[in-house]
Amino acid sequence: MNRGGPQPRIHGLFERALANDQLRNCVLLWRAYIGYEVHVVCNLSAAKRIFFRAIHACPWSKKLWLDGFLKLNSILTPKELSDLQEVMRDKELNLRTDIYEILLRDELG
């Protein structure tokens, strides 16, 4: 009966929830989904795809953007980081410091 464990079921639950018009813009749900992929499944490429979907659905959430930078910095290229930071500026989601300083501080701390 078990078809690969709980992971496909959990993915299905997240995807079904995000297909709901009322939940599609729920930042907490997107953050939980990204966190699940990063910390439980350890699939950073899937987390990256989900992150891009998330910022498309909730472009106003600075916390969502920063989560992506901090959790996915190991697989985001410097060009992607720079491009994302520029898009944030265009959307007037200003950072008090450069994203590279945040990531460096995170690595040292």
Coordinates of C-alpha atoms in Angstrom, one line a residue:
M1 CA 0.0 0.0 0.0
N2 CA 2.8 2.4 0.8
R3 CA 3.8 4.2 -2.4
G4 CA 7.2 5.7 -1.6
G5 CA 6.4 7.0 1.9
P6 CA 4.8 10.2 3.0
Q7 CA 6.7 12.6 0.8
P8 CA 4.5 12.3 -2.3
R9 CA 1.4 12.7 -0.1
I10 CA 2.9 15.8 1.6
H11 CA 3.8 17.3 -1.9
G12 CA 0.2 16.6 -3.0
L13 CA -1.2 18.4 0.1
F14 CA 1.0 21.4 -0.5
E15 CA 0.1 21.5 -4.2
R16 CA -3.6 21.1 -3.5
A17 CA -3.6 23.8 -1.0
L18 CA -1.7 26.2 -3.4
A19 CA -4.2 25.4 -6.1
N20 CA -6.9 26.9 -3.9
D21 CA -7.5 30.6 -4.9
Q22 CA -7.8 31.7 -1.3
L23 CA -4.5 30.0 -0.3
R24 CA -2.4 30.7 -3.4
N25 CA -1.3 34.1 -1.9
C26 CA -0.5 32.7 1.6
V27 CA 3.1 33.5 2.3
L28 CA 3.2 31.2 5.3
L29 CA 2.2 28.2 3.1
W30 CA 4.8 29.0 0.5
R31 CA 7.5 29.4 3.2
A32 CA 6.5 26.1 4.8
Y33 CA 6.6 24.3 1.4
I34 CA 10.1 25.8 0.7
G35 CA 11.3 24.8 4.2
Y36 CA 9.9 21.3 3.7
E37 CA 11.9 20.9 0.5
V38 CA 15.1 22.3 2.0
H39 CA 15.1 20.7 5.5
V40 CA 13.0 17.5 5.2
V41 CA 13.4 16.3 1.6
C42 CA 16.8 18.0 1.0
N43 CA 15.9 18.8 -2.6
L44 CA 17.3 22.2 -3.2
S45 CA 16.4 22.2 -6.9
A46 CA 12.8 21.6 -6.1
A47 CA 12.9 24.3 -3.4
K48 CA 14.3 26.7 -6.0
R49 CA 11.5 26.0 -8.4
I50 CA 8.9 26.5 -5.6
F51 CA 10.7 29.7 -4.5
F52 CA 10.3 31.2 -8.0
R53 CA 6.6 30.2 -8.0
A54 CA 6.2 31.7 -4.6
I55 CA 7.7 35.1 -5.5
H56 CA 5.5 35.1 -8.5
A57 CA 2.4 34.5 -6.4
C58 CA 3.4 36.8 -3.5
P59 CA 5.8 39.4 -4.9
W60 CA 5.1 41.8 -2.0
S61 CA 6.5 39.6 0.7
K62 CA 10.0 40.7 1.7
K63 CA 10.3 37.8 4.1
L64 CA 9.6 35.3 1.3
W65 CA 12.3 36.8 -0.8
L66 CA 14.8 36.8 2.0
D67 CA 13.9 33.2 2.9
G68 CA 14.8 32.3 -0.7
F69 CA 18.1 34.1 -0.5
L70 CA 19.1 32.5 2.8
K71 CA 17.9 29.0 2.2
L72 CA 18.9 28.7 -1.5
N73 CA 22.1 30.7 -1.6
S74 CA 24.1 27.5 -2.2
I75 CA 22.4 26.8 -5.5
L76 CA 21.5 30.3 -6.7
T77 CA 24.2 31.7 -9.0
P78 CA 25.7 35.2 -8.3
K79 CA 23.8 36.4 -11.4
E80 CA 20.5 35.0 -10.1
L81 CA 21.2 36.6 -6.7
S82 CA 22.0 39.9 -8.4
D83 CA 18.9 39.7 -10.7
L84 CA 16.6 38.9 -7.8
Q85 CA 18.0 41.8 -5.7
E86 CA 17.3 44.1 -8.7
V87 CA 13.8 42.8 -9.0
M88 CA 13.3 43.5 -5.3
R89 CA 14.4 47.0 -5.8
D90 CA 12.1 47.5 -8.7
K91 CA 9.2 46.3 -6.5
E92 CA 10.4 48.7 -3.8
L93 CA 11.3 45.9 -1.4
N94 CA 14.4 47.7 -0.2
L95 CA 17.1 46.0 1.8
R96 CA 19.1 48.0 4.4
T97 CA 22.2 46.2 3.3
D98 CA 23.5 44.3 0.3
I99 CA 22.3 40.7 0.0
Y100 CA 25.9 39.5 -0.3
E101 CA 26.6 41.0 3.1
I102 CA 23.7 39.2 4.6
L103 CA 24.8 35.9 3.1
L104 CA 28.4 36.4 4.2
R105 CA 27.2 37.2 7.8
D106 CA 25.1 34.1 7.7
E107 CA 28.1 31.9 6.6
L108 CA 30.3 33.4 9.3
G109 CA 27.7 33.3 12.1

